[in-house]
XYZ file of N, CA and C in Angstrom:
303
model
N 10.338 82.878 61.131
C 9.443 81.882 61.675
C 9.773 80.508 61.080
N 9.649 79.508 61.887
C 9.853 78.140 61.414
C 8.557 77.623 60.780
N 8.653 76.500 60.088
C 7.456 75.879 59.520
C 6.460 75.556 60.627
N 6.952 75.071 61.749
C 6.072 74.752 62.878
C 5.370 76.000 63.392
N 6.094 77.124 63.503
C 5.483 78.381 63.945
C 4.387 78.822 62.982
N 4.684 78.774 61.687
C 3.707 79.161 60.669
C 2.491 78.242 60.735
N 2.738 76.941 60.815
C 1.648 75.959 60.860
C 0.740 76.197 62.060
N 1.340 76.442 63.217
C 0.544 76.670 64.431
C -0.271 77.953 64.332
N 0.325 79.029 63.807
C -0.391 80.294 63.685
C -1.526 80.171 62.672
N -1.231 79.594 61.513
C -2.229 79.394 60.467
C -3.405 78.561 60.989
N -3.086 77.443 61.609
C -4.124 76.552 62.132
C -4.891 77.213 63.276
N -4.200 78.002 64.093
C -4.865 78.727 65.169
C -5.923 79.682 64.639
N -5.595 80.395 63.560
C -6.580 81.288 62.943
C -7.788 80.498 62.444
N -7.518 79.355 61.812
C -8.611 78.519 61.304
C -9.489 78.013 62.438
N -8.872 77.575 63.533
C -9.634 77.058 64.673
C -10.505 78.138 65.306
N -10.105 79.401 65.174
C -10.900 80.526 65.671
C -12.000 80.908 64.684
N -12.011 80.252 63.516
C -12.994 80.570 62.491
C -12.613 81.746 61.623
N -11.355 82.192 61.731
C -10.890 83.354 60.974
C -10.192 82.894 59.689
N -10.974 82.279 58.810
C -10.443 81.748 57.551
C -9.912 82.868 56.660
N -10.587 84.003 56.679
C -10.186 85.122 55.826
C -8.793 85.643 56.195
N -8.521 85.819 57.483
C -7.196 86.288 57.906
C -6.110 85.255 57.590
N -6.433 83.979 57.793
C -5.471 82.919 57.486
C -5.113 82.941 56.005
N -6.119 83.072 55.158
C -5.880 83.102 53.710
C -5.110 84.351 53.304
N -5.497 85.487 53.855
C -4.836 86.743 53.498
C -3.349 86.722 53.870
N -3.057 86.192 55.038
C -1.676 86.190 55.517
C -0.817 85.115 54.850
N -1.376 83.936 54.608
C -0.546 82.801 54.223
C -0.730 82.273 52.805
N -1.822 82.583 52.125
C -1.971 82.092 50.759
C -1.026 82.835 49.828
N -0.307 82.081 49.005
C 0.577 82.677 48.001
C -0.270 83.309 46.902
N 0.275 84.309 46.220
C -0.449 84.942 45.122
C -0.826 83.938 44.045
N 0.035 82.940 43.837
C -0.210 81.946 42.781
C -0.761 80.622 43.326
N -1.493 80.677 44.440
C -2.085 79.491 45.050
C -2.984 78.771 44.043
N -3.006 77.441 44.128
C -3.897 76.625 43.304
C -4.632 75.663 44.230
N -5.946 75.579 44.068
C -6.776 74.680 44.858
C -7.373 73.627 43.932
N -7.195 72.348 44.304
C -7.732 71.231 43.533
C -8.770 70.498 44.364
N -9.906 70.212 43.772
C -10.955 69.440 44.423
C -11.183 68.160 43.637
N -11.569 67.113 44.330
C -11.862 65.829 43.679
C -13.314 65.846 43.210
N -13.593 66.711 42.239
C -14.945 66.845 41.716
C -14.881 67.442 40.327
N -15.975 67.386 39.631
C -16.119 68.031 38.327
C -16.679 69.432 38.538
N -16.563 70.271 37.534
C -17.226 71.567 37.577
C -16.296 72.749 37.726
N -16.882 73.932 37.806
C -16.106 75.170 37.776
C -15.211 75.389 38.998
N -15.490 74.720 40.097
C -14.679 74.902 41.298
C -13.639 73.792 41.483
N -13.510 72.913 40.508
C -12.573 71.787 40.619
C -11.130 72.270 40.711
N -10.781 73.306 39.945
C -9.440 73.885 39.990
C -9.592 75.402 40.027
N -9.022 76.027 41.046
C -9.041 77.484 41.174
C -7.608 77.971 41.331
N -7.271 79.014 40.581
C -5.913 79.546 40.596
C -5.906 81.015 41.021
N -5.077 81.318 42.028
C -4.925 82.691 42.480
C -5.798 83.027 43.672
N -5.364 84.054 44.428
C -6.069 84.452 45.652
C -7.518 84.848 45.392
N -7.762 85.594 44.321
C -9.130 86.037 44.044
C -10.038 84.851 43.744
N -9.545 83.890 42.957
C -10.343 82.711 42.625
C -10.639 81.884 43.873
N -9.665 81.763 44.762
C -9.865 81.008 46.000
C -10.895 81.710 46.883
N -10.817 83.033 46.940
C -11.787 83.797 47.737
C -13.189 83.617 47.169
N -13.331 83.679 45.843
C -14.626 83.476 45.201
C -15.146 82.063 45.456
N -14.239 81.086 45.447
C -14.628 79.700 45.725
C -15.187 79.583 47.145
N -14.534 80.223 48.103
C -15.008 80.211 49.486
C -16.384 80.848 49.615
N -16.582 81.964 48.927
C -17.881 82.626 48.950
C -18.945 81.735 48.321
N -18.617 81.098 47.181
C -19.538 80.174 46.525
C -19.913 79.038 47.471
N -18.912 78.476 48.146
C -19.142 77.345 49.044
C -20.090 77.750 50.179
N -19.837 78.915 50.768
C -20.688 79.385 51.867
C -22.111 79.668 51.402
N -22.261 80.201 50.200
C -23.589 80.514 49.668
C -24.371 79.256 49.308
N -23.676 78.157 49.027
C -24.319 76.946 48.530
C -24.416 75.821 49.549
N -23.965 76.061 50.767
C -24.013 75.044 51.810
C -24.452 75.653 53.136
N -25.278 74.915 53.854
C -25.629 75.295 55.213
C -24.712 74.496 56.142
N -23.910 75.201 56.928
C -22.940 74.542 57.806
C -23.546 74.381 59.199
N -23.586 73.129 59.679
C -24.132 72.829 61.004
C -23.030 72.735 62.061
N -21.824 72.474 61.625
C -20.711 72.346 62.557
C -19.484 71.879 61.818
N -18.391 71.808 62.536
C -17.151 71.353 61.918
C -15.991 71.453 62.872
N -14.859 70.998 62.387
C -13.650 71.072 63.198
C -12.433 71.246 62.312
N -11.380 71.763 62.929
C -10.074 71.914 62.294
C -9.089 71.175 63.180
N -8.366 70.228 62.613
C -7.403 69.445 63.384
C -6.000 69.642 62.819
N -5.035 69.618 63.720
C -3.652 69.786 63.306
C -3.088 71.022 63.962
N -1.957 71.448 63.481
C -1.303 71.021 62.251
C -0.496 69.734 62.439
N -0.299 69.060 61.335
C 0.540 67.872 61.293
C 1.775 68.231 60.470
N 2.851 68.538 61.177
C 4.078 69.035 60.543
C 4.973 67.861 60.162
N 5.528 67.935 58.954
C 6.479 66.938 58.465
C 7.553 67.666 57.671
N 8.678 67.928 58.298
C 9.769 68.624 57.614
C 9.385 70.040 57.260
N 9.412 70.353 55.955
C 9.123 71.712 55.503
C 7.681 71.876 55.005
N 6.795 70.971 55.437
C 5.398 71.072 55.040
C 4.490 70.633 56.187
N 3.211 70.924 56.043
C 2.271 70.500 57.074
C 0.893 70.292 56.449
N 0.057 69.558 57.180
C -1.312 69.302 56.745
C -2.262 69.746 57.838
N -3.475 70.083 57.420
C -4.556 70.435 58.329
C -5.770 69.623 57.885
N -6.503 69.067 58.830
C -7.697 68.279 58.497
C -8.938 69.064 58.879
N -9.838 69.198 57.904
C -11.116 69.875 58.110
C -12.228 68.835 58.058
N -13.177 68.940 58.969
C -14.369 68.104 58.939
C -15.569 69.034 59.076
N -16.527 68.907 58.157
C -17.715 69.756 58.198
C -18.972 68.905 58.146
N -19.977 69.314 58.894
C -21.315 68.754 58.804
C -22.129 69.792 58.047
N -22.513 69.466 56.813
C -23.190 70.436 55.964
C -24.454 69.855 55.349
N -25.299 70.762 54.913
C -26.429 70.417 54.054
C -26.272 71.254 52.789
N -26.055 70.601 51.648
C -26.016 71.359 50.394
C -27.397 71.966 50.133
N -27.442 73.245 49.887
C -28.722 73.918 49.701
C -29.464 73.408 48.466
N -28.737 72.991 47.448
C -29.368 72.545 46.203
C -30.000 71.163 46.308
N -29.459 70.295 47.163
C -29.922 68.898 47.183
C -30.550 68.460 48.485
N -30.451 69.250 49.524
C -31.063 68.867 50.793
C -30.099 68.213 51.752
N -30.642 67.485 52.749
C -29.828 66.938 53.836
C -28.636 66.100 53.370
N -27.544 66.282 54.101
C -26.318 65.530 53.809
C -26.479 64.084 54.231
N -25.787 63.197 53.541
C -25.830 61.778 53.858
C -24.741 61.423 54.866
N -23.739 62.266 55.013
C -22.637 62.008 55.934
C -21.880 63.285 56.188
N -20.650 63.142 56.569
C -19.819 64.323 56.791
C -18.798 64.418 55.681
N -18.278 65.592 55.481
C -17.281 65.878 54.467
C -15.969 66.147 55.181
N -14.931 65.473 54.787
C -13.607 65.705 55.371
C -12.633 66.044 54.265
N -11.812 67.035 54.496
C -10.787 67.427 53.517
C -9.484 67.650 54.258
N -8.414 67.353 53.616
C -7.107 67.629 54.204
C -6.142 68.043 53.138
């Protein structure tokens, strides 16, 4: 498979809402996730930690909607843009939308 093929399949799974299958198929065993925030979820290493982070995120946020855009392929890499409309359960209504890429 080419990078474009992988990017399209990965993004297609995400657009269908099948985040678990996308992660299972494409996340490397030594994946590292970095967030621009403080706290225990700022850096997660490994598939299990990423899965736990996803579960934590779902348990702590009410999702009203969102979108997955892309893929944006550039050579041997690609980006995907996520936009979510959420309400953090701990603090109440969101002030805006959250976008990550």
